[in-house]
N, C-alpha and C. Protein backbone atom coordinates (compact mmCIF):
# COMPACT_ATOMS: atom_id res chain seq x y z
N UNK A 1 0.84 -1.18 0.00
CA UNK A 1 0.00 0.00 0.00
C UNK A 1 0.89 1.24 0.00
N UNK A 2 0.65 1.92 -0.73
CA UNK A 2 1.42 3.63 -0.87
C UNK A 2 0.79 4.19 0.22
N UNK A 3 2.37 4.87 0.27
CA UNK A 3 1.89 6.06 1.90
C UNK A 3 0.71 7.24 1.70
N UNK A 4 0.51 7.21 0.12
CA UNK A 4 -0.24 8.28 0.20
C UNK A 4 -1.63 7.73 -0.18
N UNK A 5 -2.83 8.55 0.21
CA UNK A 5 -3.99 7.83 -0.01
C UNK A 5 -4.38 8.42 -1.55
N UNK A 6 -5.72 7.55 -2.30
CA UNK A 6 -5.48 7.67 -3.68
C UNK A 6 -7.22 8.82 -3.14
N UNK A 7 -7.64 8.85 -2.63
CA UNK A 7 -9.09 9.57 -2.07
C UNK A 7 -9.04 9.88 -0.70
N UNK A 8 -9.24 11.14 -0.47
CA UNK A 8 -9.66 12.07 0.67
C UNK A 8 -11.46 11.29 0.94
N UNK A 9 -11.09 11.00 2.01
CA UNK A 9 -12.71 10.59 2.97
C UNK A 9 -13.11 12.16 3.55
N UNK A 10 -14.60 12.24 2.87
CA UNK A 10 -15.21 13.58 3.93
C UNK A 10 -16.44 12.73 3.88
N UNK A 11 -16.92 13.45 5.44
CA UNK A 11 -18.45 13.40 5.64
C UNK A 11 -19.43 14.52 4.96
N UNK A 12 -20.20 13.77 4.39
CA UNK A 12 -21.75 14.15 3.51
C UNK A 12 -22.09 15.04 5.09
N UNK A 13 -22.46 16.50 4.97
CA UNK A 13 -22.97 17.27 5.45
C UNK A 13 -24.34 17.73 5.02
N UNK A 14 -25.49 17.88 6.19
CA UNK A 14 -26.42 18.57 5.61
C UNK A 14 -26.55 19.82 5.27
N UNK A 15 -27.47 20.54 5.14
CA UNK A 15 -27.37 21.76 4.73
C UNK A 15 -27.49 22.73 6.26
N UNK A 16 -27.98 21.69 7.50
CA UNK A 16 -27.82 21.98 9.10
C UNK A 16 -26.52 21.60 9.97
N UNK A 17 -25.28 21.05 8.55
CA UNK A 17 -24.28 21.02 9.16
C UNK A 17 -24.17 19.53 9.86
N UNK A 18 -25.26 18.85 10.32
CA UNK A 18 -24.99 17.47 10.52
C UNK A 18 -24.34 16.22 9.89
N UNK A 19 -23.31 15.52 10.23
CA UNK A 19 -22.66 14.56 9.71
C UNK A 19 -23.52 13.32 9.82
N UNK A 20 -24.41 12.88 8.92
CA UNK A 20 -25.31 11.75 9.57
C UNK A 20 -24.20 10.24 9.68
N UNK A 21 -23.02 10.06 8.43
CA UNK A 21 -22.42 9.15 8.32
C UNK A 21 -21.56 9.13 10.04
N UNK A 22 -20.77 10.37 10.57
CA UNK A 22 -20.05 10.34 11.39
C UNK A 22 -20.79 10.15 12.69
N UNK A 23 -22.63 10.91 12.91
CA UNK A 23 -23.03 10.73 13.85
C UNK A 23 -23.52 8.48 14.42
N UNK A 24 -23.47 7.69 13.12
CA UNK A 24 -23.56 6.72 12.90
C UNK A 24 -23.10 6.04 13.45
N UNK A 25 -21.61 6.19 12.93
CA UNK A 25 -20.61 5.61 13.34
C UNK A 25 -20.13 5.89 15.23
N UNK A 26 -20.45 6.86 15.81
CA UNK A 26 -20.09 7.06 17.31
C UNK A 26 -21.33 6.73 18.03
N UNK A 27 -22.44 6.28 17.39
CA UNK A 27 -23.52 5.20 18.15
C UNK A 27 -23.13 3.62 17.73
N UNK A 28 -21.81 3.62 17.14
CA UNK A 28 -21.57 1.75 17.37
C UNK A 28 -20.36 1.55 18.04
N UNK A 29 -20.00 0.45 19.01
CA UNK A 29 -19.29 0.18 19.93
C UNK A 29 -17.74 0.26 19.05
N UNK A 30 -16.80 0.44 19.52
CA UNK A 30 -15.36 0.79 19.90
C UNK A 30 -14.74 -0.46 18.36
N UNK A 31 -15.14 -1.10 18.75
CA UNK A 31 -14.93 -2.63 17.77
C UNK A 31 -15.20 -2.42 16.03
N UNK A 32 -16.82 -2.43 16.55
CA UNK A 32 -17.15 -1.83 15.43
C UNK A 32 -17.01 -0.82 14.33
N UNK A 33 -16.56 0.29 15.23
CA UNK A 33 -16.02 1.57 14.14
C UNK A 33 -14.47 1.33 13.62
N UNK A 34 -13.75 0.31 14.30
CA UNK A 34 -12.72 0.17 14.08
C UNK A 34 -12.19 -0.56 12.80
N UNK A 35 -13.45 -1.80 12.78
CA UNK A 35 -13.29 -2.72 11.28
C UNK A 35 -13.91 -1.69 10.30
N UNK A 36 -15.07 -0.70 10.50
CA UNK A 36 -15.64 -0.17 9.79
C UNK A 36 -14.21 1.14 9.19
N UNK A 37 -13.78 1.39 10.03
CA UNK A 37 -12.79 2.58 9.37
C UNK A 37 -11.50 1.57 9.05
N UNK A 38 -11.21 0.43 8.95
CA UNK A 38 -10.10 -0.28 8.51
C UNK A 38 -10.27 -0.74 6.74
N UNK A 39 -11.76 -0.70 6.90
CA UNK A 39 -11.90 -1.32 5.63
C UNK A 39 -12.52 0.47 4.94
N UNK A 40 -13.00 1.43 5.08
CA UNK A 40 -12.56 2.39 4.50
C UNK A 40 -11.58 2.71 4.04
N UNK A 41 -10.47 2.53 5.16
CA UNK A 41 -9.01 3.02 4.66
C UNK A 41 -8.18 2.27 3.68
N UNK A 42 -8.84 1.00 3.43
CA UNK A 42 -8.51 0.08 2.57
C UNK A 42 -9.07 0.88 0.98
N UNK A 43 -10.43 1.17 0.97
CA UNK A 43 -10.74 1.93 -0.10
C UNK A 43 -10.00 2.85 -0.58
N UNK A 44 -9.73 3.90 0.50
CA UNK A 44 -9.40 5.29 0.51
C UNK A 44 -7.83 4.84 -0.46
N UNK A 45 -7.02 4.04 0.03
CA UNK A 45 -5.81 4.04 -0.31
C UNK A 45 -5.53 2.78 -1.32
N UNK A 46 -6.54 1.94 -1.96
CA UNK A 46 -6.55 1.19 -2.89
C UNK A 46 -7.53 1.75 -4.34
N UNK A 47 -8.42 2.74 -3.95
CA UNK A 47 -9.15 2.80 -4.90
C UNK A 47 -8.34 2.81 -6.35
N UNK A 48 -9.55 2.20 -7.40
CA UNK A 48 -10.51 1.59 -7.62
C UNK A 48 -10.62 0.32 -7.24
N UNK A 49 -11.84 -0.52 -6.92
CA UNK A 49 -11.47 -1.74 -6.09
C UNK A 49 -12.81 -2.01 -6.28
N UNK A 50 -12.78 -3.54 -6.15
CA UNK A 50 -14.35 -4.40 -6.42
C UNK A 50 -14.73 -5.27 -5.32
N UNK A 51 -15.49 -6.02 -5.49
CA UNK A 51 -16.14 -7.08 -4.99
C UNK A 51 -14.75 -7.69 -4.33
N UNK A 52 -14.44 -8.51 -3.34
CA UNK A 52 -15.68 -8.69 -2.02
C UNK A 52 -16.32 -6.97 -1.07
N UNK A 53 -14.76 -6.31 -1.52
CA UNK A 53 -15.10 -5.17 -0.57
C UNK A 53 -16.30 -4.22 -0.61
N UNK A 54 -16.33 -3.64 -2.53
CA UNK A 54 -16.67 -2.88 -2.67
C UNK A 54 -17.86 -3.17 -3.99
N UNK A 55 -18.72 -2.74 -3.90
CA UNK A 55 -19.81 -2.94 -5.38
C UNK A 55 -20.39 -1.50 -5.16
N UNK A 56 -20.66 -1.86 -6.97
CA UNK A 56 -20.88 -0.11 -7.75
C UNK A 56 -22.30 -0.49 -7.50
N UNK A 57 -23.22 0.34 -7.16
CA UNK A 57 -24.66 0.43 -7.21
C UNK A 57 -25.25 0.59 -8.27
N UNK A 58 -24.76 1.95 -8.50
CA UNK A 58 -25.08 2.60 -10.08
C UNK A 58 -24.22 3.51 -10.20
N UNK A 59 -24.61 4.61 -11.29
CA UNK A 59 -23.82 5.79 -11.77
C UNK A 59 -23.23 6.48 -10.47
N UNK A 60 -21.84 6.51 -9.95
CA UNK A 60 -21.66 7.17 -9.09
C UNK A 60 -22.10 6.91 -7.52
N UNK A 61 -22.19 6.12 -7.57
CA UNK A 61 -22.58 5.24 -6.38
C UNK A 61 -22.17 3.79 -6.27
N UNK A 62 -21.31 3.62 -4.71
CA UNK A 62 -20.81 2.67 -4.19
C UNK A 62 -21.06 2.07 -2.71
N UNK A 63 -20.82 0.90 -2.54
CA UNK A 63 -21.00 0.15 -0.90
C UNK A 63 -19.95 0.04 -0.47
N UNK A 64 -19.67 0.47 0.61
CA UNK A 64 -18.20 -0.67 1.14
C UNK A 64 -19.07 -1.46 1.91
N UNK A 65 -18.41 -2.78 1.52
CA UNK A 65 -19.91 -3.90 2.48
C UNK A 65 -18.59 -4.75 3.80
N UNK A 66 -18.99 -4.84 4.82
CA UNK A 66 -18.31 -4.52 5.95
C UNK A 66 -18.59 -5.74 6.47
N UNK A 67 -17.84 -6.81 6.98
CA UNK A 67 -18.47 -7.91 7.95
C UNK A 67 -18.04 -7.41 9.49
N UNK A 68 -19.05 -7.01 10.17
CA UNK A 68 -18.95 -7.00 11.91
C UNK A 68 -19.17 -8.17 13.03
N UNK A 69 -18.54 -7.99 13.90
CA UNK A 69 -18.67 -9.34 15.02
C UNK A 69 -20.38 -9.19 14.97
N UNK A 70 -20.24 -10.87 15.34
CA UNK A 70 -21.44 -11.59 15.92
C UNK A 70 -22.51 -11.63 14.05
N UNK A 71 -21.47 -11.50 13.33
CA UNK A 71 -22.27 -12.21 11.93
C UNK A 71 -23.09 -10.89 11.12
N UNK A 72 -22.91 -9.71 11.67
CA UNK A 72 -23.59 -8.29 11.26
C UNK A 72 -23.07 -8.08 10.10
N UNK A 73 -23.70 -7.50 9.17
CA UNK A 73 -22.94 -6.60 8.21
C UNK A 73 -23.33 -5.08 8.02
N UNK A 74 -22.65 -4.21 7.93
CA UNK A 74 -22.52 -3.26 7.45
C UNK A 74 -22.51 -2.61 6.37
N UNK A 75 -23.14 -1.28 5.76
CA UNK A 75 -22.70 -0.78 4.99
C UNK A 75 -22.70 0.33 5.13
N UNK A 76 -21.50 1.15 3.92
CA UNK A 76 -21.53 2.74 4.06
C UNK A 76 -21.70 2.77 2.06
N UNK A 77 -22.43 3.49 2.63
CA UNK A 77 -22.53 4.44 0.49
C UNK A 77 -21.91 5.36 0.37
N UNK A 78 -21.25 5.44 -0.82
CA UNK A 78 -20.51 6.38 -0.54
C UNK A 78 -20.61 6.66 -2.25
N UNK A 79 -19.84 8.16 -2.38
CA UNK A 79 -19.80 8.82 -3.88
C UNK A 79 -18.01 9.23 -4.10
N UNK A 80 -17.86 9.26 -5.63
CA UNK A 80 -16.56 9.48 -5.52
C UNK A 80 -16.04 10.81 -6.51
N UNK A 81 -15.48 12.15 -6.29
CA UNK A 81 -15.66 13.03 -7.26
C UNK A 81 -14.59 13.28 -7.32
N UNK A 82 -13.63 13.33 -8.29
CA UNK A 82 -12.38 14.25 -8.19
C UNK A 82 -10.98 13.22 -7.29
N UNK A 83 -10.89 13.34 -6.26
CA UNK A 83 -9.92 12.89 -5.20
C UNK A 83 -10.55 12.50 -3.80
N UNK A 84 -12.23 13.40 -3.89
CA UNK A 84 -12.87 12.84 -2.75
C UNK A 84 -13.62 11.63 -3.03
N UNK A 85 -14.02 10.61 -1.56
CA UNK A 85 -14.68 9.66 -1.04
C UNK A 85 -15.80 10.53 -0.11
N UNK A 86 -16.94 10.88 -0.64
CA UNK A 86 -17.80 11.05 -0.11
C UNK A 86 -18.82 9.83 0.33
N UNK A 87 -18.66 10.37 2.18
CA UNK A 87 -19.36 9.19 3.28
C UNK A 87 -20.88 9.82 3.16
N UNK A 88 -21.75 8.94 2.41
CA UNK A 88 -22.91 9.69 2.31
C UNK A 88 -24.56 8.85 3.20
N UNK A 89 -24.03 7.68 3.62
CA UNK A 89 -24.76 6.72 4.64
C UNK A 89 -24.44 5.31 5.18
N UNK A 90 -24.87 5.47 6.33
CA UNK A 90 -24.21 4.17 7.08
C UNK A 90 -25.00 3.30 7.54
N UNK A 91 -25.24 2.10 7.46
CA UNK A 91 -26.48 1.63 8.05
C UNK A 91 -25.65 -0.15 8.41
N UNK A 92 -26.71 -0.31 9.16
CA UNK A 92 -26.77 -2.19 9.65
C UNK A 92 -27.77 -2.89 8.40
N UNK A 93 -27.14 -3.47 7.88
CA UNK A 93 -28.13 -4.76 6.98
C UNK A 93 -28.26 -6.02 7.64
N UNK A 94 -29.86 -5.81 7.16
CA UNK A 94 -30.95 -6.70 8.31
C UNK A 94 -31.53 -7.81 6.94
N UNK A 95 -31.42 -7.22 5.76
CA UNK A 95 -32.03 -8.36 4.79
C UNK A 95 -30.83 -8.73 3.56
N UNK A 96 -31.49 -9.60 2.58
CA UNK A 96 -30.41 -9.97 1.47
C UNK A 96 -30.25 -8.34 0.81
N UNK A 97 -31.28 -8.06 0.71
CA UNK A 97 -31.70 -6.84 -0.24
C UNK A 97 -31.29 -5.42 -0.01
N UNK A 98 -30.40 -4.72 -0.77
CA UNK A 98 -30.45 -3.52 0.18
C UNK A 98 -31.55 -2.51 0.04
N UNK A 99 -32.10 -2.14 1.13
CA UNK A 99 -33.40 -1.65 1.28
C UNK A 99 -33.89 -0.39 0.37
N UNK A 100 -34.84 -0.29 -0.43
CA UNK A 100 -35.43 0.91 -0.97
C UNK A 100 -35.01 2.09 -0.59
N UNK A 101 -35.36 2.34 0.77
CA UNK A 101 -35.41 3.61 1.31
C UNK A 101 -34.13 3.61 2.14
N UNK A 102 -33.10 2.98 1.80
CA UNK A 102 -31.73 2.90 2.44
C UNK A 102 -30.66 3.73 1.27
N UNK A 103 -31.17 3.20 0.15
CA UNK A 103 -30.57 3.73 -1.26
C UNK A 103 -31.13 5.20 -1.32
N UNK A 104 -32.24 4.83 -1.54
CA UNK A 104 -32.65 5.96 -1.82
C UNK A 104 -32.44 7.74 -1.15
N UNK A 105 -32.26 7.25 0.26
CA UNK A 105 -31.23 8.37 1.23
C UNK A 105 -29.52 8.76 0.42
N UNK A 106 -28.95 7.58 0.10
CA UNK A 106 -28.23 7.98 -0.44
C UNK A 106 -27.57 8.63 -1.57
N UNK A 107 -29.06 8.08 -2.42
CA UNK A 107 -28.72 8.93 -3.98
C UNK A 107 -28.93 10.07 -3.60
N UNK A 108 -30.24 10.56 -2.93
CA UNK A 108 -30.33 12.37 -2.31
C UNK A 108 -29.08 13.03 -1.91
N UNK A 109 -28.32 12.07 -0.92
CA UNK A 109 -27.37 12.93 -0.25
C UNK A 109 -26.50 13.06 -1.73
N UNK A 110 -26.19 12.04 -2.31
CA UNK A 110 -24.99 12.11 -3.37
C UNK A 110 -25.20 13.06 -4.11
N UNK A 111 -26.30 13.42 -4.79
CA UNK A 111 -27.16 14.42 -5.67
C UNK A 111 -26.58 15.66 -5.00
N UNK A 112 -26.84 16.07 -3.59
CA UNK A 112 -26.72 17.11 -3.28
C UNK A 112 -25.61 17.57 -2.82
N UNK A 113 -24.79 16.62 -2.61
CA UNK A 113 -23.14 16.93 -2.58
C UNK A 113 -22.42 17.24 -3.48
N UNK A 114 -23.04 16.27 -5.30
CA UNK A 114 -22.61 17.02 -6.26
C UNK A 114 -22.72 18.35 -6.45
N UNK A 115 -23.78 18.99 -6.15
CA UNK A 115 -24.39 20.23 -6.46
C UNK A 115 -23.63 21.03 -6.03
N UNK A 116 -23.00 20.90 -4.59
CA UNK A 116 -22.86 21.38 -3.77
C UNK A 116 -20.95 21.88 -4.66
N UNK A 117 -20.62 20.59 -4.48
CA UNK A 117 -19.24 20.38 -5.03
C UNK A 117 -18.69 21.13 -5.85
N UNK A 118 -19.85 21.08 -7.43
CA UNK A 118 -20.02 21.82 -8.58
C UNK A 118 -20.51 23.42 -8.03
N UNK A 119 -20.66 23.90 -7.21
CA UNK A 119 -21.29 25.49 -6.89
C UNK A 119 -20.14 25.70 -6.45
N UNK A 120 -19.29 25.42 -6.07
CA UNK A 120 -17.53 25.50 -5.32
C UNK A 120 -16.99 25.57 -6.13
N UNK A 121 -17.05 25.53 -7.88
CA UNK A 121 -15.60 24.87 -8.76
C UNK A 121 -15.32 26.15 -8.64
């Protein structure tokens, strides 16, 4: 692995300034955030990267899919623009499927980070 990372990780901010990905992550135990930010940093500093870690959703949209103790899995969605890794949702997966309204949070946030991104050039 190169010392330098190939993507800057930021947290998806709302427009109230809330980090929903970061507030996520400090409601799961000590353990947990630890595999969860090990296998980020695996992204961050390997990107581009596939399956087992990572699957493309769609246009601009990605999972890092996470195995946690006691058989849990994890995921974070995330977007990728430029040099950033935008953390745009974090959740526990409870079915095979990833949920409607789990995605669907995330294409919003991604949407609006582009916007956001692009009003900055």
């Amino acid at each position: 692995m190169s010392n330098e990372p190939i993507l800057k990780v930021v947290f998806f901010q709302t427009e109230t300034g809330r980090e929903p990905v970061r507030e996520w992550l400090k409601s799961l135990d000590q353990d947990d955030r630890k595999i969860i930010g090990e296998d980020v940093k695996l992204v961050q500093f390997r990107w581009p990267m596939g399956m087992p870690l990572v699957r493309k959703m769609e246009s601009n949209l990605w999972e890092v899919r996470i195995r946690l103790s006691n058989r849990r899995i994890a995921r974070i969605l995330f977007t990728v623009r430029g040099n950033e890794m935008a953390l745009l949702h974090g959740f526990i997966k409870k079915s095979q499927k990833t949920p409607v309204n789990e995605l669907s949070l995330a294409r919003t946030r991604r949407d609006q980070w582009q916007r956001e991104w692009e009003s900055n050039e």
